[in-house]
Amino acid sequence: MAIKVGMVSLGCPKNQVDAEMLLSNIKRDGFEITADVQQADVVVINTCGFIESAKQESIDSILEFCALKEQGQLKCVVVTGCLAERYQEELAKEIPEVDVVLGIGSNAEIARAITDALDGRKVSDFADKQALALNGERVISTPSYFAYLKIAEGCDNNCTYCAIPAIRGPYRSRKLEDIVEEAEWLASSGVKELIVVAQDTTRYGSDLYGELKLPELLRRLCQIDGFVWIRVLYCYPEMVTDELLDVLAEEPKMAKYIDIPIQHINSAVLRRMHRRSTREEILSVVQRVRERVPNITLRTTLIAGFPGETKEQFEELVEFVKESKFDRLGCFAYSQEEGTPAAKLPDQLDEETKARRAELVMLEQQTINEERNRAQLGKIVKVLVEGFDMETCCYVGRSEADAPDIDGVVLFVSEKELSPGDFAEVEIIDILDYDLMGRAV
């Protein structure tokens, strides 16, 4: 009887793509993959180690499955991903119940490691992080109608608050032909929404080809039959070129949506963060995006409570949020991460102040979101159906303005029976917090 392996993948979509490649390696070695971790003999926890809250979620998940192993419900607990890479030997030492700890450079060894663990041998393996494969087969874990496409690994931006360069290594672009080939396979598998990701998508190609290649790549992807929407995330402001905006404006398959993480607006804070944009440059990018791509949905992320952030600098950030009226915005309290330059900066703010400042930004954004949603009343929007919610007796889906898991949804009724992956034209008739409500027309 085949050993059943389940996977819990935490953190970002980039980590989820790694998880899907891990699942393919496991399956190829004869193990049976199960979507229900409660039925698994072996559980692989693909962790996130980015900020404190993500680390805690990863640790809680590890402890939960270790407890199940102690109760005899599991044979083996495997820990991979960013937390394993970041803390390596400490993880195995602090949680000895874990059977396997693999750094990202050892992902290809996961099947062998599971076999060794089942034979009673504990495994800790940390190859060079650049040994993490850029290409490989995947077992898609998202719903069949959408998938992530990772176009690069690592990061060279070295923002002072961020541990990703230390965890993931330098920026490495995939070959354009390899990306297109994988995208063609995803389209042939029934994927209708393709979501392009990397730690910094706009940097794509600079290391491999000596020039920014994201616009060319996106145009190539738009030529593939099957995709209805192609969405791009994590576009750094200084590399949002007119050429990229032309692609967003001109290509019918490109979702009119762009995610530009700017983190702050005060130039002094941005310098301390080692961001490459000034206040004036960010304001210029926001204006240029909206001028060149009509009806664009503009998303950003911010950090409140960065070391040394004065009351005046924070107020400048709040005023910027009020004036810029981003369609989608997330603000996070600064997380003091060991090993990062910002962790050693003077004038660290206390946790209560950081949390309060982040909350104040989100309260401002809540008002903006309500205004934005009210402006949708009476309009007809195209919605990708994700399922039926028995509690509300409504279909649930997403519009072009909503990325999965981070943005809102559209709840709607329909006389016609619909299935996940279908598209529906929905008239918006009401709003519910961050979500829209409507009826299929």
Short mmCIF file of C-alpha atoms in Angstrom, two decimals:
data_model
loop_
_atom_site.label_atom_id
_atom_site.label_comp_id
_atom_site.label_asym_id
_atom_site.label_seq_id
_atom_site.Cartn_x
_atom_site.Cartn_y
_atom_site.Cartn_z
CA MET A 1 0.00 0.00 0.00
CA ALA A 2 1.45 3.36 -1.08
CA ILE A 3 2.51 5.89 1.55
CA LYS A 4 0.23 8.94 1.43
CA VAL A 5 1.89 12.36 1.54
CA GLY A 6 0.04 15.59 2.32
CA MET A 7 1.32 19.14 1.95
CA VAL A 8 0.66 22.34 3.86
CA SER A 9 2.12 25.34 2.03
CA LEU A 10 2.25 28.68 3.85
CA GLY A 11 3.16 32.18 2.76
CA CYS A 12 3.31 33.68 -0.70
CA PRO A 13 2.37 32.37 -4.17
CA LYS A 14 6.08 31.98 -4.99
CA ASN A 15 6.36 29.50 -2.13
CA GLN A 16 3.26 27.72 -3.43
CA VAL A 17 4.95 27.13 -6.79
CA ASP A 18 7.89 25.56 -4.91
CA ALA A 19 5.40 23.35 -3.07
CA GLU A 20 3.91 22.19 -6.36
CA MET A 21 7.35 21.24 -7.65
CA LEU A 22 8.01 19.37 -4.38
CA LEU A 23 4.76 17.45 -4.82
CA SER A 24 5.81 16.45 -8.33
CA ASN A 25 9.13 15.11 -7.01
CA ILE A 26 7.31 13.15 -4.31
CA LYS A 27 4.75 11.72 -6.73
CA ARG A 28 7.43 10.73 -9.25
CA ASP A 29 9.10 8.61 -6.58
CA GLY A 30 6.01 6.47 -6.07
CA PHE A 31 4.35 8.17 -3.11
CA GLU A 32 0.62 8.89 -3.23
CA ILE A 33 -0.37 12.57 -2.95
CA THR A 34 -3.42 13.37 -0.83
CA ALA A 35 -5.15 16.73 -0.58
CA ASP A 36 -6.49 15.78 2.87
CA VAL A 37 -3.63 16.01 5.37
CA GLN A 38 -5.78 14.17 7.92
CA GLN A 39 -5.49 11.07 5.71
CA ALA A 40 -1.72 11.41 5.22
CA ASP A 41 1.05 9.18 6.56
CA VAL A 42 3.60 11.94 5.91
CA VAL A 43 2.99 15.70 6.08
CA VAL A 44 5.29 18.20 4.40
CA ILE A 45 5.08 21.74 5.81
CA ASN A 46 6.40 24.24 3.27
CA THR A 47 7.04 27.15 5.60
CA CYS A 48 7.22 30.93 5.37
CA GLY A 49 9.95 32.76 7.30
CA PHE A 50 9.47 36.33 6.10
CA ILE A 51 8.13 38.22 9.14
CA GLU A 52 7.32 37.37 12.76
CA SER A 53 3.62 36.58 12.22
CA ALA A 54 4.45 34.27 9.29
CA LYS A 55 7.17 32.53 11.30
CA GLN A 56 4.77 31.96 14.17
CA GLU A 57 2.14 30.50 11.82
CA SER A 58 4.78 28.11 10.46
CA ILE A 59 5.92 27.05 13.93
CA ASP A 60 2.33 26.53 15.10
CA SER A 61 1.68 24.31 12.07
CA ILE A 62 4.85 22.27 12.71
CA LEU A 63 3.92 21.74 16.36
CA GLU A 64 0.37 20.73 15.41
CA PHE A 65 1.56 17.95 13.12
CA CYS A 66 4.29 16.85 15.52
CA ALA A 67 1.54 16.38 18.11
CA LEU A 68 -0.41 14.23 15.65
CA LYS A 69 2.71 12.16 15.09
CA GLU A 70 3.10 11.67 18.85
CA GLN A 71 -0.52 10.44 18.91
CA GLY A 72 0.29 7.90 16.21
CA GLN A 73 -1.73 9.56 13.46
CA LEU A 74 1.37 10.36 11.35
CA LYS A 75 4.55 8.50 10.53
CA CYS A 76 6.70 11.46 9.52
CA VAL A 77 6.84 15.30 9.66
CA VAL A 78 8.89 17.13 7.01
CA VAL A 79 9.74 20.86 7.17
CA THR A 80 10.86 22.74 4.05
CA GLY A 81 10.69 26.31 2.74
CA CYS A 82 11.89 29.67 4.00
CA LEU A 83 11.79 28.98 7.75
CA ALA A 84 13.85 25.80 7.25
CA GLU A 85 16.34 27.66 5.06
CA ARG A 86 16.59 30.61 7.42
CA TYR A 87 17.02 28.73 10.69
CA GLN A 88 18.47 25.42 9.48
CA GLU A 89 20.05 23.54 12.40
CA GLU A 90 18.16 25.60 15.04
CA LEU A 91 14.85 24.22 13.79
CA ALA A 92 15.90 20.58 14.13
CA LYS A 93 17.38 21.34 17.56
CA GLU A 94 14.41 23.28 18.95
CA ILE A 95 11.74 20.90 17.59
CA PRO A 96 13.39 17.45 17.69
CA GLU A 97 10.07 15.75 16.84
CA VAL A 98 10.57 16.88 13.21
CA ASP A 99 11.93 14.03 11.08
CA VAL A 100 13.21 15.99 8.06
CA VAL A 101 14.43 19.58 7.68
CA LEU A 102 15.32 20.58 4.12
CA GLY A 103 16.73 23.92 2.95
CA ILE A 104 15.42 25.21 -0.38
CA GLY A 105 18.59 24.07 -2.19
CA SER A 106 17.78 20.48 -1.19
CA ASN A 107 14.18 20.42 -2.46
CA ALA A 108 15.10 17.90 -5.16
CA GLU A 109 16.07 15.43 -2.39
CA ILE A 110 12.68 15.39 -0.71
CA ALA A 111 11.59 11.90 -1.81
CA ARG A 112 14.89 10.37 -0.66
CA ALA A 113 14.65 12.25 2.64
CA ILE A 114 11.11 10.96 3.26
CA THR A 115 12.26 7.40 2.53
CA ASP A 116 15.18 7.76 4.96
CA ALA A 117 12.89 9.18 7.66
CA LEU A 118 10.41 6.32 7.25
CA ASP A 119 13.36 3.97 7.77
CA GLY A 120 14.09 5.71 11.06
CA ARG A 121 16.85 8.12 10.02
CA LYS A 122 16.46 11.83 10.75
CA VAL A 123 17.48 14.10 7.86
CA SER A 124 18.83 17.67 7.84
CA ASP A 125 20.03 18.74 4.40
CA PHE A 126 21.04 22.26 3.31
CA ALA A 127 22.57 22.49 -0.15
CA ASP A 128 23.50 25.83 -1.75
CA LYS A 129 20.26 27.82 -2.04
CA GLN A 130 21.07 28.49 -5.71
CA ALA A 131 20.65 24.75 -6.30
CA LEU A 132 16.88 25.34 -6.08
CA ALA A 133 15.62 24.39 -9.54
CA LEU A 134 14.10 27.17 -11.64
CA ASN A 135 12.28 24.68 -13.89
CA GLY A 136 10.48 21.45 -13.23
CA GLU A 137 7.19 19.61 -13.31
CA ARG A 138 4.43 20.71 -10.94
CA VAL A 139 1.35 19.23 -9.30
CA ILE A 140 -1.03 22.20 -9.42
CA SER A 141 -2.54 22.86 -6.00
CA THR A 142 -4.69 25.88 -6.86
CA PRO A 143 -8.19 25.43 -8.29
CA SER A 144 -7.94 24.23 -11.89
CA TYR A 145 -8.97 27.55 -13.43
CA PHE A 146 -6.04 29.65 -12.13
CA ALA A 147 -2.34 29.12 -11.50
CA TYR A 148 0.79 31.04 -10.56
CA LEU A 149 3.75 31.29 -12.92
CA LYS A 150 7.06 32.08 -11.20
CA ILE A 151 9.45 33.82 -13.60
CA ALA A 152 12.46 34.38 -11.32
CA GLU A 153 13.93 33.38 -7.97
CA GLY A 154 15.68 35.43 -5.29
CA CYS A 155 16.16 39.18 -4.94
CA ASP A 156 18.93 41.77 -5.31
CA ASN A 157 17.07 44.79 -3.92
CA ASN A 158 18.40 44.37 -0.36
CA CYS A 159 15.74 46.45 1.37
CA THR A 160 16.96 46.92 4.94
CA TYR A 161 13.85 45.36 6.54
CA CYS A 162 13.77 42.25 4.36
CA ALA A 163 15.30 38.81 4.94
CA ILE A 164 14.44 37.44 1.49
CA PRO A 165 17.88 38.00 -0.15
CA ALA A 166 19.51 36.10 2.73
CA ILE A 167 16.94 33.31 2.51
CA ARG A 168 16.52 33.03 -1.25
CA GLY A 169 19.81 34.29 -2.65
CA PRO A 170 20.47 36.59 -5.63
CA TYR A 171 17.97 37.30 -8.38
CA ARG A 172 17.87 34.56 -11.04
CA SER A 173 15.62 34.95 -14.09
CA ARG A 174 14.28 31.90 -15.87
CA LYS A 175 14.81 31.60 -19.62
CA LEU A 176 11.95 33.18 -21.51
CA GLU A 177 11.42 30.04 -23.60
CA ASP A 178 11.11 27.87 -20.48
CA ILE A 179 8.49 30.21 -19.00
CA VAL A 180 6.45 30.24 -22.22
CA GLU A 181 6.60 26.44 -22.43
CA GLU A 182 5.31 26.10 -18.87
CA ALA A 183 2.58 28.65 -19.56
CA GLU A 184 1.47 26.68 -22.64
CA TRP A 185 1.21 23.57 -20.47
CA LEU A 186 -0.87 25.46 -17.90
CA ALA A 187 -3.21 26.73 -20.62
CA SER A 188 -3.63 23.23 -22.03
CA SER A 189 -4.48 22.05 -18.50
CA GLY A 190 -7.48 24.39 -18.35
CA VAL A 191 -6.00 27.42 -16.57
CA LYS A 192 -7.95 30.55 -17.47
CA GLU A 193 -6.25 33.07 -15.18
CA LEU A 194 -2.44 33.15 -15.16
CA ILE A 195 -0.79 35.10 -12.35
CA VAL A 196 2.84 36.11 -12.99
CA VAL A 197 4.99 36.33 -9.86
CA ALA A 198 8.57 36.80 -8.66
CA GLN A 199 10.03 38.68 -5.71
CA ASP A 200 10.42 41.56 -8.18
CA THR A 201 8.68 40.84 -11.49
CA THR A 202 9.78 44.11 -13.09
CA ARG A 203 13.45 43.13 -12.78
CA TYR A 204 12.87 40.05 -14.95
CA GLY A 205 15.58 39.48 -17.55
CA SER A 206 18.05 42.09 -16.29
CA ASP A 207 20.48 39.44 -15.02
CA LEU A 208 20.03 36.97 -17.87
CA TYR A 209 19.62 39.23 -20.91
CA GLY A 210 21.04 42.54 -19.70
CA GLU A 211 17.72 44.31 -20.15
CA LEU A 212 14.21 44.35 -18.67
CA LYS A 213 12.21 41.64 -20.44
CA LEU A 214 8.88 41.61 -18.59
CA PRO A 215 6.97 43.50 -21.32
CA GLU A 216 8.22 41.10 -24.01
CA LEU A 217 7.42 38.09 -21.84
CA LEU A 218 3.87 39.30 -21.16
CA ARG A 219 3.21 39.87 -24.86
CA ARG A 220 4.40 36.30 -25.56
CA LEU A 221 2.09 34.95 -22.85
CA CYS A 222 -0.85 36.89 -24.32
CA GLN A 223 -0.43 34.95 -27.57
CA ILE A 224 -1.18 31.63 -25.86
CA ASP A 225 -4.68 30.29 -26.47
CA GLY A 226 -6.78 29.50 -23.43
CA PHE A 227 -5.94 32.32 -21.02
CA VAL A 228 -8.68 34.89 -20.39
CA TRP A 229 -6.82 36.98 -17.80
CA ILE A 230 -3.08 37.39 -17.23
CA ARG A 231 -2.32 39.21 -14.00
CA VAL A 232 1.07 40.53 -12.86
CA LEU A 233 2.08 41.06 -9.22
CA TYR A 234 5.04 42.64 -7.36
CA CYS A 235 6.07 45.41 -9.77
CA TYR A 236 8.66 47.68 -8.16
CA PRO A 237 7.91 51.38 -8.86
CA GLU A 238 11.28 52.38 -10.31
CA MET A 239 11.00 49.71 -13.02
CA VAL A 240 7.41 50.36 -14.08
CA THR A 241 8.31 51.48 -17.60
CA ASP A 242 6.11 53.02 -20.28
CA GLU A 243 6.67 49.82 -22.27
CA LEU A 244 5.16 47.74 -19.47
CA LEU A 245 2.19 50.09 -19.16
CA ASP A 246 1.65 49.88 -22.93
CA VAL A 247 1.34 46.10 -22.61
CA LEU A 248 -1.23 46.49 -19.82
CA ALA A 249 -3.18 49.02 -21.87
CA GLU A 250 -3.03 47.29 -25.26
CA GLU A 251 -3.26 43.55 -24.62
CA PRO A 252 -6.89 42.39 -24.15
CA LYS A 253 -5.84 39.41 -22.02
CA MET A 254 -3.88 41.52 -19.55
CA ALA A 255 -5.93 42.16 -16.42
CA LYS A 256 -6.13 45.91 -15.90
CA TYR A 257 -4.48 45.46 -12.53
CA ILE A 258 -1.02 46.21 -11.21
CA ASP A 259 0.52 45.61 -7.79
CA ILE A 260 3.24 48.15 -6.95
CA PRO A 261 4.66 47.73 -3.42
CA ILE A 262 5.94 51.17 -2.38
CA GLN A 263 6.23 50.64 1.44
CA HIS A 264 6.27 54.36 2.39
CA ILE A 265 6.07 57.85 0.91
CA ASN A 266 8.48 59.89 3.03
CA SER A 267 11.81 60.14 1.21
CA ALA A 268 13.92 59.93 4.38
CA VAL A 269 12.13 56.74 5.49
CA LEU A 270 12.49 55.31 1.98
CA ARG A 271 16.26 55.94 2.12
CA ARG A 272 16.51 54.15 5.46
CA MET A 273 14.57 51.27 3.92
CA HIS A 274 17.08 51.26 1.02
CA ARG A 275 14.23 51.73 -1.43
CA ARG A 276 15.25 53.21 -4.74
CA SER A 277 12.37 55.67 -5.18
CA THR A 278 11.74 59.10 -3.67
CA ARG A 279 8.38 60.61 -2.79
CA GLU A 280 8.33 62.57 -6.04
CA GLU A 281 9.16 59.51 -8.14
CA ILE A 282 6.42 57.45 -6.49
CA LEU A 283 3.83 60.19 -7.06
CA SER A 284 4.95 60.35 -10.70
CA VAL A 285 4.61 56.57 -11.17
CA VAL A 286 1.11 56.52 -9.67
CA GLN A 287 0.03 59.36 -11.97
CA ARG A 288 1.64 57.76 -15.03
CA VAL A 289 -0.02 54.39 -14.39
CA ARG A 290 -3.45 55.94 -14.15
CA GLU A 291 -2.97 58.15 -17.21
CA ARG A 292 -1.64 55.42 -19.51
CA VAL A 293 -3.93 52.55 -18.41
CA PRO A 294 -7.54 53.73 -18.06
CA ASN A 295 -9.65 51.87 -15.47
CA ILE A 296 -6.55 50.24 -13.94
CA THR A 297 -6.90 48.69 -10.48
CA LEU A 298 -3.86 49.90 -8.54
CA ARG A 299 -2.72 47.94 -5.50
CA THR A 300 0.11 48.69 -3.05
CA THR A 301 1.57 47.62 0.29
CA LEU A 302 2.90 49.88 3.04
CA ILE A 303 4.93 49.50 6.24
CA ALA A 304 4.01 51.56 9.30
CA GLY A 305 6.28 52.04 12.29
CA PHE A 306 9.64 51.64 10.56
CA PRO A 307 12.57 52.49 12.91
CA GLY A 308 12.83 56.24 13.36
CA GLU A 309 9.47 56.97 11.73
CA THR A 310 8.41 60.26 13.33
CA LYS A 311 4.85 61.32 14.00
CA GLU A 312 5.16 63.82 11.14
CA GLN A 313 6.46 61.16 8.72
CA PHE A 314 3.60 58.85 9.65
CA GLU A 315 1.07 61.66 9.16
CA GLU A 316 2.60 62.24 5.72
CA LEU A 317 1.96 58.57 4.94
CA VAL A 318 -1.69 58.80 6.06
CA GLU A 319 -2.22 61.96 3.99
CA PHE A 320 -0.71 60.20 0.97
CA VAL A 321 -3.15 57.31 1.39
CA LYS A 322 -6.08 59.75 1.60
CA GLU A 323 -5.00 61.65 -1.51
CA SER A 324 -3.83 58.78 -3.72
CA LYS A 325 -6.92 56.62 -3.15
CA PHE A 326 -5.42 53.27 -4.08
CA ASP A 327 -8.00 50.71 -5.21
CA ARG A 328 -6.36 48.03 -3.08
CA LEU A 329 -3.96 48.59 -0.17
CA GLY A 330 -2.45 46.57 2.64
CA CYS A 331 -0.50 48.14 5.51
CA PHE A 332 1.64 46.08 7.84
CA ALA A 333 3.31 46.95 11.12
CA TYR A 334 7.10 46.84 10.78
CA SER A 335 8.55 43.49 11.88
CA GLN A 336 12.05 43.65 13.39
CA GLU A 337 13.76 40.70 11.69
CA GLU A 338 17.08 39.47 13.04
CA GLY A 339 19.90 39.53 10.53
CA THR A 340 18.49 42.51 8.63
CA PRO A 341 20.13 45.97 8.70
CA ALA A 342 16.93 47.64 9.89
CA ALA A 343 16.86 45.45 13.00
CA LYS A 344 20.03 47.25 14.18
CA LEU A 345 18.77 50.78 13.51
CA PRO A 346 18.24 53.09 16.51
CA ASP A 347 14.82 54.46 17.48
CA GLN A 348 12.89 51.19 17.20
CA LEU A 349 9.21 51.83 17.89
CA ASP A 350 7.27 49.77 20.42
CA GLU A 351 4.86 47.08 19.20
CA GLU A 352 1.76 48.94 20.31
CA THR A 353 2.71 52.09 18.38
CA LYS A 354 3.52 50.11 15.22
CA ALA A 355 0.25 48.18 15.37
CA ARG A 356 -1.80 51.33 16.02
CA ARG A 357 -0.22 53.16 13.08
CA ALA A 358 -0.88 50.25 10.70
CA GLU A 359 -4.47 50.10 11.92
CA LEU A 360 -4.97 53.83 11.34
CA VAL A 361 -3.79 53.50 7.74
CA MET A 362 -6.17 50.60 7.15
CA LEU A 363 -9.08 52.58 8.64
CA GLU A 364 -8.42 55.32 6.07
CA GLN A 365 -8.25 52.70 3.32
CA GLN A 366 -11.52 51.16 4.49
CA THR A 367 -13.27 54.46 3.76
CA ILE A 368 -11.64 54.62 0.32
CA ASN A 369 -12.65 51.03 -0.42
CA GLU A 370 -16.25 51.80 0.44
CA GLU A 371 -16.19 54.78 -1.94
CA ARG A 372 -14.65 52.63 -4.68
CA ASN A 373 -17.19 49.87 -4.18
CA ARG A 374 -20.15 52.26 -4.17
CA ALA A 375 -18.95 53.56 -7.52
CA GLN A 376 -19.48 50.03 -8.88
CA LEU A 377 -23.22 50.01 -8.09
CA GLY A 378 -25.25 49.52 -11.24
CA LYS A 379 -22.24 48.46 -13.32
CA ILE A 380 -21.88 45.09 -15.02
CA VAL A 381 -18.59 43.30 -14.37
CA LYS A 382 -17.10 40.09 -15.68
CA VAL A 383 -16.66 37.56 -12.86
CA LEU A 384 -14.65 34.35 -12.71
CA VAL A 385 -16.81 31.86 -10.79
CA GLU A 386 -15.02 30.16 -7.88
CA GLY A 387 -17.87 28.21 -6.31
CA PHE A 388 -21.20 28.30 -4.49
CA ASP A 389 -21.47 29.41 -0.86
CA MET A 390 -24.19 27.41 0.93
CA GLU A 391 -24.33 29.86 3.84
CA THR A 392 -25.28 32.87 1.71
CA CYS A 393 -26.86 30.81 -1.10
CA CYS A 394 -24.74 32.83 -3.52
CA TYR A 395 -22.12 32.11 -6.11
CA VAL A 396 -18.68 33.44 -5.23
CA GLY A 397 -16.25 34.82 -7.78
CA ARG A 398 -13.66 37.45 -8.54
CA SER A 399 -13.62 40.35 -10.95
CA GLU A 400 -10.63 41.50 -12.97
CA ALA A 401 -9.95 43.91 -10.09
CA ASP A 402 -9.45 41.11 -7.55
CA ALA A 403 -6.40 38.88 -7.16
CA PRO A 404 -7.03 35.59 -5.33
CA ASP A 405 -6.56 35.46 -1.56
CA ILE A 406 -5.56 39.13 -1.15
CA ASP A 407 -8.50 41.12 -2.56
CA GLY A 408 -12.27 40.97 -2.23
CA VAL A 409 -14.85 38.78 -3.95
CA VAL A 410 -18.15 39.17 -5.76
CA LEU A 411 -21.18 37.37 -4.27
CA PHE A 412 -24.03 36.96 -6.73
CA VAL A 413 -27.19 35.04 -7.58
CA SER A 414 -27.79 33.37 -10.92
CA GLU A 415 -30.77 31.59 -12.46
CA LYS A 416 -28.36 29.66 -14.65
CA GLU A 417 -26.31 26.90 -13.01
CA LEU A 418 -22.61 27.74 -13.01
CA SER A 419 -19.42 25.80 -12.30
CA PRO A 420 -16.02 26.89 -10.94
CA GLY A 421 -13.99 28.33 -13.82
CA ASP A 422 -17.03 29.70 -15.68
CA PHE A 423 -17.34 33.40 -16.38
CA ALA A 424 -20.50 35.39 -15.67
CA GLU A 425 -21.63 38.94 -16.36
CA VAL A 426 -22.81 40.32 -13.03
CA GLU A 427 -24.71 43.52 -12.28
CA ILE A 428 -23.51 45.02 -8.98
CA ILE A 429 -26.46 45.85 -6.72
CA ASP A 430 -24.95 46.14 -3.22
CA ILE A 431 -21.72 46.15 -1.21
CA LEU A 432 -20.67 44.11 1.81
CA ASP A 433 -17.54 45.48 3.53
CA TYR A 434 -14.72 44.85 1.00
CA ASP A 435 -16.90 42.68 -1.25
CA LEU A 436 -19.49 43.34 -3.95
CA MET A 437 -22.92 41.75 -4.34
CA GLY A 438 -24.88 41.32 -7.52
CA ARG A 439 -26.95 39.20 -9.90
CA ALA A 440 -25.95 37.48 -13.11
CA VAL A 441 -27.45 39.10 -16.20
#
